[in-house]
Amino acid sequence: MSSFSDANRANWDERASIHADRSGQGYRISQFIEDRELLSGVVRFDLPRLGSIAGKRVVHLQCHIGTDTLSLARLGARVTGLDFSPVAIEEARKLVADTGDDADFVVSDVYDAASVLTPGSFDLVYTGIGALCWLPRVDRWAAVVAELLAPGGSLFLREGHPILWSMDETLDDDLHLRFSYFERPEPLPWDSDTTYVDTYRRLTATRTYEWNHSLGEIVTALLSAGLRIDLLEEHDSVPWEALPGQMLRRPDGEFALSERDGVAPLSYTLRATKPA
Ligand SMILES: C[S@@+](CC[C@H](N)C(=O)[O-])C[C@H]1O[C@@H](n2cnc3c(N)ncnc32)[C@H](O)[C@@H]1O
C-alpha cells in the first residue's frame, strides 16, 4: 500500500466518525433513522436517470458511511457497499443496523474490489461524488468496474466535474482555474484539519493526496475497458458546497454558482453498459 493511500485512509477514518455523528446535519444520519423512506439527495437527484433498480445486484464503490448505499437498498436493490476505510464501513454497518435497511459492506481498496467480490456478478456498479479524485489512475478503475459487472450490467457514476476539481476553492472572489485538468502521476497534496460538513471537531490526519482525471480520460478508460457509454449529462450544480462563498443552495438541495450560473459544468452523470 502506498504512503499516499495510507495518508488518505487515515484522513477518511477520522472524517467517517465525524460524518456519522448522530447529531450532525451534514449527512442527516438521525433523519435516515427516523424516516425509513428518506433517500439521500444524491440518489434522489438521479432517480430519473437511474430507472428501476428493484431486485438488481448492486455494488456501491467508495460507499463512505452508507447513506447513498442504504438509499439504493430502499429502492429495492440488493446492495453491497465497499470502502477502504474500516471506520467508514463500521459506521455504515451501525447505520443500517439502526435504520433496519438490508445492505452488506466490505472493507477493500477499490482497486482490489474484483478480488474480494465475485467478478461478473453485479447488474449495477454505482459510485461517485468525490470518489474518482482519490484514485491515481482512471484506467485501472475502469478495468475493475468492467470486471465486476455481469454482461449487460451498467456503471452509474455521478461525479464532480474535472473542471471543478481544477478550480481553487480557497479563493472566493471568482473562479480560478489553478490545478491540472488532466491526470498526472504526481498527486495534488492538501493539508487541512477541516472536512466538508459543519462541525467543531478538527482532524489530526490532515495530509491528503488527490488526482484529477479529465472527462476525455474517463470516457476513454471506460471505452477501453469494453463498456458502451449510454449517457453523459453535465450539470450546472453539485450536491455539496464545492466553492464556498460562491454558491447558492437550490430548493432541490444542489449547489449552483451564485454569479454567472452555468458558465461551467460542475458535475456530471454517466451511465455505461458492459455488452451482453
Ligand atoms: C467523498 S466520499 C464518497 C462520497 C459518498 N458518495 C458519500 O458522500 O457518501 C469518498 C470515499 O472514498 C473512500 N476511498 C478513498 N480512496 C479509496 C480507495 N482507494 N479505495 C476504496 N475507498 C476509497 C473514502 O474512504 C471515502 O469514504
Short mmCIF file of C-alpha atoms and ligand atoms in Angstrom, two decimals:
data_model
loop_
_atom_site.label_atom_id
_atom_site.label_comp_id
_atom_site.label_asym_id
_atom_site.label_seq_id
_atom_site.Cartn_x
_atom_site.Cartn_y
_atom_site.Cartn_z
CA MET A 1 0.00 0.00 0.00
CA SER A 2 1.39 3.40 -0.93
CA SER A 3 2.02 6.13 1.60
CA PHE A 4 -0.45 8.31 -0.36
CA SER A 5 -3.16 5.72 0.15
CA ASP A 6 -2.26 5.26 3.85
CA ALA A 7 -2.46 9.02 4.43
CA ASN A 8 -5.80 9.27 2.63
CA ARG A 9 -7.25 6.34 4.58
CA ALA A 10 -6.17 7.83 7.93
CA ASN A 11 -7.91 11.07 6.92
CA TRP A 12 -11.11 9.25 5.83
CA ASP A 13 -11.15 7.18 9.04
CA GLU A 14 -11.35 10.41 11.03
CA ARG A 15 -13.85 12.04 8.71
CA ALA A 16 -16.11 8.97 8.79
CA SER A 17 -16.52 9.13 12.54
CA ILE A 18 -17.31 12.88 12.36
CA HIS A 19 -19.73 12.48 9.43
CA ALA A 20 -21.58 9.63 11.19
CA ASP A 21 -22.28 11.73 14.29
CA ARG A 22 -25.97 11.16 15.08
CA SER A 23 -26.47 14.87 15.82
CA GLY A 24 -24.59 16.12 12.73
CA GLN A 25 -26.58 17.83 9.99
CA GLY A 26 -24.17 17.17 7.08
CA TYR A 27 -25.22 13.56 6.42
CA ARG A 28 -28.61 13.83 8.22
CA ILE A 29 -27.98 10.50 9.98
CA SER A 30 -30.78 10.79 12.53
CA GLN A 31 -33.26 11.61 9.74
CA PHE A 32 -32.36 8.36 7.94
CA ILE A 33 -33.15 6.51 11.19
CA GLU A 34 -36.44 8.35 11.80
CA ASP A 35 -37.73 8.31 8.23
CA ARG A 36 -37.40 4.85 6.69
CA GLU A 37 -38.31 6.18 3.25
CA LEU A 38 -35.81 9.05 3.10
CA LEU A 39 -33.39 8.95 0.16
CA SER A 40 -30.07 10.78 0.04
CA GLY A 41 -30.08 13.94 -2.09
CA VAL A 42 -27.50 12.34 -4.40
CA VAL A 43 -29.65 9.31 -5.18
CA ARG A 44 -32.85 11.38 -5.37
CA PHE A 45 -31.28 13.79 -7.90
CA ASP A 46 -30.56 10.95 -10.32
CA LEU A 47 -33.80 8.97 -9.92
CA PRO A 48 -34.99 9.90 -13.45
CA ARG A 49 -31.71 8.62 -14.93
CA LEU A 50 -31.31 5.60 -12.67
CA GLY A 51 -34.54 3.85 -13.66
CA SER A 52 -35.82 0.90 -11.65
CA ILE A 53 -33.14 -0.94 -9.69
CA ALA A 54 -35.53 -3.20 -7.74
CA GLY A 55 -34.03 -6.66 -7.38
CA LYS A 56 -30.74 -5.67 -9.01
CA ARG A 57 -27.39 -6.79 -7.58
CA VAL A 58 -25.58 -3.53 -6.90
CA VAL A 59 -22.09 -2.72 -5.65
CA HIS A 60 -21.55 0.81 -4.36
CA LEU A 61 -17.83 1.63 -4.67
CA GLN A 62 -16.38 4.10 -2.14
CA CYS A 63 -19.63 4.00 -0.19
CA HIS A 64 -18.34 6.03 2.78
CA ILE A 65 -20.77 5.77 5.77
CA GLY A 66 -23.53 4.21 3.68
CA THR A 67 -26.19 6.90 3.23
CA ASP A 68 -26.28 6.52 -0.56
CA THR A 69 -25.90 2.73 -0.17
CA LEU A 70 -28.98 2.44 2.04
CA SER A 71 -30.87 4.74 -0.33
CA LEU A 72 -30.19 2.24 -3.13
CA ALA A 73 -31.42 -0.55 -0.81
CA ARG A 74 -34.58 1.49 -0.19
CA LEU A 75 -35.17 1.42 -3.95
CA GLY A 76 -35.18 -2.37 -3.76
CA ALA A 77 -31.59 -3.15 -4.79
CA ARG A 78 -29.54 -5.96 -3.22
CA VAL A 79 -26.58 -3.78 -2.42
CA THR A 80 -23.01 -4.20 -1.18
CA GLY A 81 -21.06 -1.12 -0.17
CA LEU A 82 -17.26 -1.10 -0.43
CA ASP A 83 -14.80 1.35 1.07
CA PHE A 84 -11.14 1.20 2.15
CA SER A 85 -11.84 2.96 5.46
CA PRO A 86 -12.59 0.40 8.21
CA VAL A 87 -14.15 3.20 10.28
CA ALA A 88 -16.48 4.21 7.41
CA ILE A 89 -17.58 0.59 7.00
CA GLU A 90 -18.12 0.15 10.73
CA GLU A 91 -20.27 3.31 10.75
CA ALA A 92 -22.19 2.12 7.66
CA ARG A 93 -22.94 -1.22 9.37
CA LYS A 94 -24.08 0.58 12.55
CA LEU A 95 -26.29 2.87 10.47
CA VAL A 96 -28.13 0.08 8.65
CA ALA A 97 -28.49 -1.79 11.96
CA ASP A 98 -30.27 1.33 13.27
CA THR A 99 -32.36 2.01 10.16
CA GLY A 100 -33.27 -1.64 9.54
CA ASP A 101 -32.14 -1.47 5.90
CA ASP A 102 -30.69 -4.53 4.21
CA ALA A 103 -27.18 -3.86 2.86
CA ASP A 104 -23.78 -5.59 3.17
CA PHE A 105 -20.46 -3.83 3.49
CA VAL A 106 -16.85 -4.81 2.80
CA VAL A 107 -13.54 -3.13 3.55
CA SER A 108 -11.32 -3.00 0.48
CA ASP A 109 -9.35 -0.71 -1.73
CA VAL A 110 -11.38 -0.09 -4.86
CA TYR A 111 -8.53 -1.42 -6.99
CA ASP A 112 -8.87 -4.80 -5.18
CA ALA A 113 -12.68 -4.94 -5.45
CA ALA A 114 -12.70 -7.73 -8.06
CA SER A 115 -10.63 -9.97 -5.77
CA VAL A 116 -12.83 -9.50 -2.65
CA LEU A 117 -16.15 -9.63 -4.55
CA THR A 118 -17.26 -12.06 -7.25
CA PRO A 119 -16.27 -10.77 -10.69
CA GLY A 120 -19.08 -10.61 -13.24
CA SER A 121 -21.78 -10.76 -10.57
CA PHE A 122 -23.23 -7.22 -10.47
CA ASP A 123 -26.03 -5.69 -12.51
CA LEU A 124 -25.00 -2.21 -11.41
CA VAL A 125 -21.80 -0.55 -10.20
CA TYR A 126 -22.76 2.72 -8.51
CA THR A 127 -20.20 5.32 -7.46
CA GLY A 128 -19.18 8.97 -7.39
CA ILE A 129 -19.47 12.28 -5.51
CA GLY A 130 -15.87 12.68 -4.55
CA ALA A 131 -14.74 9.15 -5.41
CA LEU A 132 -12.53 9.29 -8.53
CA CYS A 133 -10.33 12.10 -7.20
CA TRP A 134 -8.84 9.66 -4.66
CA LEU A 135 -7.65 7.24 -7.34
CA PRO A 136 -4.30 7.72 -9.12
CA ARG A 137 -5.31 6.01 -12.37
CA VAL A 138 -8.71 6.07 -14.01
CA ASP A 139 -7.85 3.27 -16.48
CA ARG A 140 -7.24 0.80 -13.62
CA TRP A 141 -10.54 1.86 -12.01
CA ALA A 142 -12.44 1.35 -15.30
CA ALA A 143 -10.94 -2.15 -15.65
CA VAL A 144 -12.18 -3.03 -12.12
CA VAL A 145 -15.68 -1.71 -12.93
CA ALA A 146 -15.80 -3.83 -16.12
CA GLU A 147 -14.60 -6.90 -14.20
CA LEU A 148 -17.29 -6.53 -11.51
CA LEU A 149 -20.16 -6.14 -13.99
CA ALA A 150 -22.21 -9.03 -15.32
CA PRO A 151 -22.71 -8.98 -19.10
CA GLY A 152 -25.47 -6.43 -19.74
CA GLY A 153 -24.78 -4.71 -16.41
CA SER A 154 -24.17 -0.96 -16.07
CA LEU A 155 -21.97 1.57 -14.36
CA PHE A 156 -23.79 4.57 -12.86
CA LEU A 157 -21.48 7.47 -12.00
CA ARG A 158 -22.41 10.92 -10.67
CA GLU A 159 -19.25 12.84 -10.03
CA GLY A 160 -17.77 16.29 -9.53
CA HIS A 161 -16.67 17.60 -12.93
CA PRO A 162 -12.91 17.61 -13.61
CA ILE A 163 -13.18 21.32 -14.44
CA LEU A 164 -14.48 21.85 -10.88
CA TRP A 165 -11.56 19.85 -9.42
CA SER A 166 -9.18 22.14 -11.32
CA MET A 167 -10.60 25.23 -9.55
CA ASP A 168 -9.06 26.67 -6.39
CA GLU A 169 -11.83 26.55 -3.79
CA THR A 170 -9.83 28.63 -1.31
CA LEU A 171 -10.18 31.79 -3.45
CA ASP A 172 -13.76 33.01 -3.11
CA ASP A 173 -13.70 36.24 -5.15
CA ASP A 174 -14.15 34.47 -8.52
CA LEU A 175 -13.49 31.19 -10.34
CA HIS A 176 -9.77 30.38 -10.55
CA LEU A 177 -8.51 27.53 -12.74
CA ARG A 178 -5.33 26.54 -10.92
CA PHE A 179 -4.85 22.75 -10.84
CA SER A 180 -4.32 20.25 -13.64
CA TYR A 181 -7.47 19.27 -15.52
CA PHE A 182 -5.64 16.15 -16.71
CA GLU A 183 -4.50 13.05 -14.84
CA ARG A 184 -0.91 13.41 -13.66
CA PRO A 185 1.25 10.73 -11.98
CA GLU A 186 2.04 13.09 -9.10
CA PRO A 187 -0.87 13.81 -6.77
CA LEU A 188 -2.09 17.17 -5.63
CA PRO A 189 -1.17 17.38 -1.91
CA TRP A 190 -3.52 19.01 0.61
CA ASP A 191 -3.13 19.79 4.29
CA SER A 192 -6.31 20.69 6.14
CA ASP A 193 -7.81 19.91 9.54
CA THR A 194 -11.39 20.52 8.36
CA THR A 195 -13.96 18.49 6.48
CA TYR A 196 -16.92 19.43 4.30
CA VAL A 197 -19.62 19.10 6.96
CA ASP A 198 -20.30 21.67 9.64
CA THR A 199 -18.50 20.52 12.81
CA TYR A 200 -16.42 21.89 15.66
CA ARG A 201 -14.21 18.76 15.52
CA ARG A 202 -10.78 19.02 13.88
CA LEU A 203 -8.84 16.33 12.01
CA THR A 204 -5.37 15.21 13.11
CA ALA A 205 -4.64 13.19 9.92
CA THR A 206 -4.54 16.32 7.81
CA ARG A 207 -2.43 15.31 4.77
CA THR A 208 -4.31 14.05 1.72
CA TYR A 209 -3.45 13.36 -1.92
CA GLU A 210 -5.78 13.71 -4.91
CA TRP A 211 -5.67 13.17 -8.66
CA ASN A 212 -7.80 14.77 -11.35
CA HIS A 213 -8.99 12.86 -14.44
CA SER A 214 -10.29 14.68 -17.48
CA LEU A 215 -13.70 13.85 -18.90
CA GLY A 216 -11.97 12.53 -22.03
CA GLU A 217 -9.71 10.29 -19.93
CA ILE A 218 -12.70 8.90 -18.01
CA VAL A 219 -14.72 8.19 -21.16
CA THR A 220 -11.70 6.70 -22.98
CA ALA A 221 -10.87 4.48 -19.98
CA LEU A 222 -14.42 3.09 -19.93
CA LEU A 223 -14.45 2.52 -23.70
CA SER A 224 -11.05 0.80 -23.50
CA ALA A 225 -12.41 -1.46 -20.74
CA GLY A 226 -15.08 -2.59 -23.20
CA LEU A 227 -18.05 -0.56 -21.90
CA ARG A 228 -20.53 1.33 -24.08
CA ILE A 229 -21.37 4.89 -22.99
CA ASP A 230 -25.16 5.29 -22.82
CA LEU A 231 -25.46 8.67 -21.12
CA LEU A 232 -23.18 11.60 -20.33
CA GLU A 233 -25.05 14.56 -18.92
CA GLU A 234 -23.23 17.57 -17.50
CA HIS A 235 -24.91 19.55 -14.70
CA ASP A 236 -24.62 23.18 -13.56
CA SER A 237 -24.88 22.06 -9.93
CA VAL A 238 -23.17 19.75 -7.45
CA PRO A 239 -24.51 18.16 -4.23
CA TRP A 240 -22.07 19.89 -1.85
CA GLU A 241 -20.84 23.47 -1.40
CA ALA A 242 -17.77 22.91 -3.56
CA LEU A 243 -16.84 26.60 -3.91
CA PRO A 244 -17.63 28.15 -0.51
CA GLY A 245 -18.83 31.73 -0.73
CA GLN A 246 -19.69 31.47 -4.43
CA MET A 247 -22.68 29.13 -4.37
CA LEU A 248 -26.40 29.21 -3.73
CA ARG A 249 -28.41 26.27 -2.49
CA ARG A 250 -31.33 25.40 -4.76
CA PRO A 251 -34.65 24.04 -3.49
CA ASP A 252 -33.58 20.52 -4.55
CA GLY A 253 -30.55 20.77 -2.22
CA GLU A 254 -27.98 21.12 -5.03
CA PHE A 255 -25.41 23.93 -5.05
CA ALA A 256 -25.01 26.17 -8.13
CA LEU A 257 -22.87 29.24 -8.83
CA SER A 258 -24.48 32.39 -7.40
CA GLU A 259 -22.95 34.56 -10.14
CA ARG A 260 -22.58 33.55 -13.76
CA ASP A 261 -24.63 30.43 -13.16
CA GLY A 262 -23.98 27.91 -15.94
CA VAL A 263 -20.59 29.32 -17.01
CA ALA A 264 -19.03 25.90 -16.39
CA PRO A 265 -20.31 22.38 -15.68
CA LEU A 266 -19.90 21.43 -12.01
CA SER A 267 -20.83 17.75 -12.10
CA TYR A 268 -21.94 15.05 -14.50
CA THR A 269 -23.89 11.79 -14.62
CA LEU A 270 -22.51 8.98 -16.76
CA ARG A 271 -24.07 5.60 -17.50
CA ALA A 272 -22.12 2.89 -19.33
CA THR A 273 -23.01 -0.71 -20.12
CA LYS A 274 -20.99 -3.90 -20.47
CA PRO A 275 -22.26 -5.52 -23.66
CA ALA A 276 -24.20 -8.75 -23.10
C1 LIG B 1 -16.35 11.70 -0.56
S1 LIG B 1 -16.50 10.04 -0.05
C2 LIG B 1 -17.57 9.32 -1.21
C3 LIG B 1 -18.80 10.01 -1.21
C4 LIG B 1 -20.00 9.24 -0.95
N1 LIG B 1 -20.80 9.29 -2.13
C5 LIG B 1 -20.74 9.85 0.20
O1 LIG B 1 -20.68 11.08 0.40
O2 LIG B 1 -21.39 9.16 0.94
C6 LIG B 1 -15.01 9.28 -0.60
C7 LIG B 1 -14.88 7.86 -0.04
O3 LIG B 1 -13.87 7.19 -0.83
C8 LIG B 1 -13.17 6.32 0.03
N2 LIG B 1 -11.92 5.98 -0.63
C9 LIG B 1 -10.91 6.83 -0.97
N3 LIG B 1 -9.95 6.15 -1.64
C10 LIG B 1 -10.36 4.86 -1.73
C11 LIG B 1 -9.80 3.69 -2.30
N4 LIG B 1 -8.61 3.72 -2.90
N5 LIG B 1 -10.49 2.53 -2.21
C12 LIG B 1 -11.71 2.50 -1.57
N6 LIG B 1 -12.28 3.57 -1.00
C13 LIG B 1 -11.62 4.75 -1.08
C14 LIG B 1 -13.05 7.08 1.33
O4 LIG B 1 -12.81 6.26 2.43
C15 LIG B 1 -14.41 7.78 1.40
O5 LIG B 1 -15.32 7.05 2.18
#
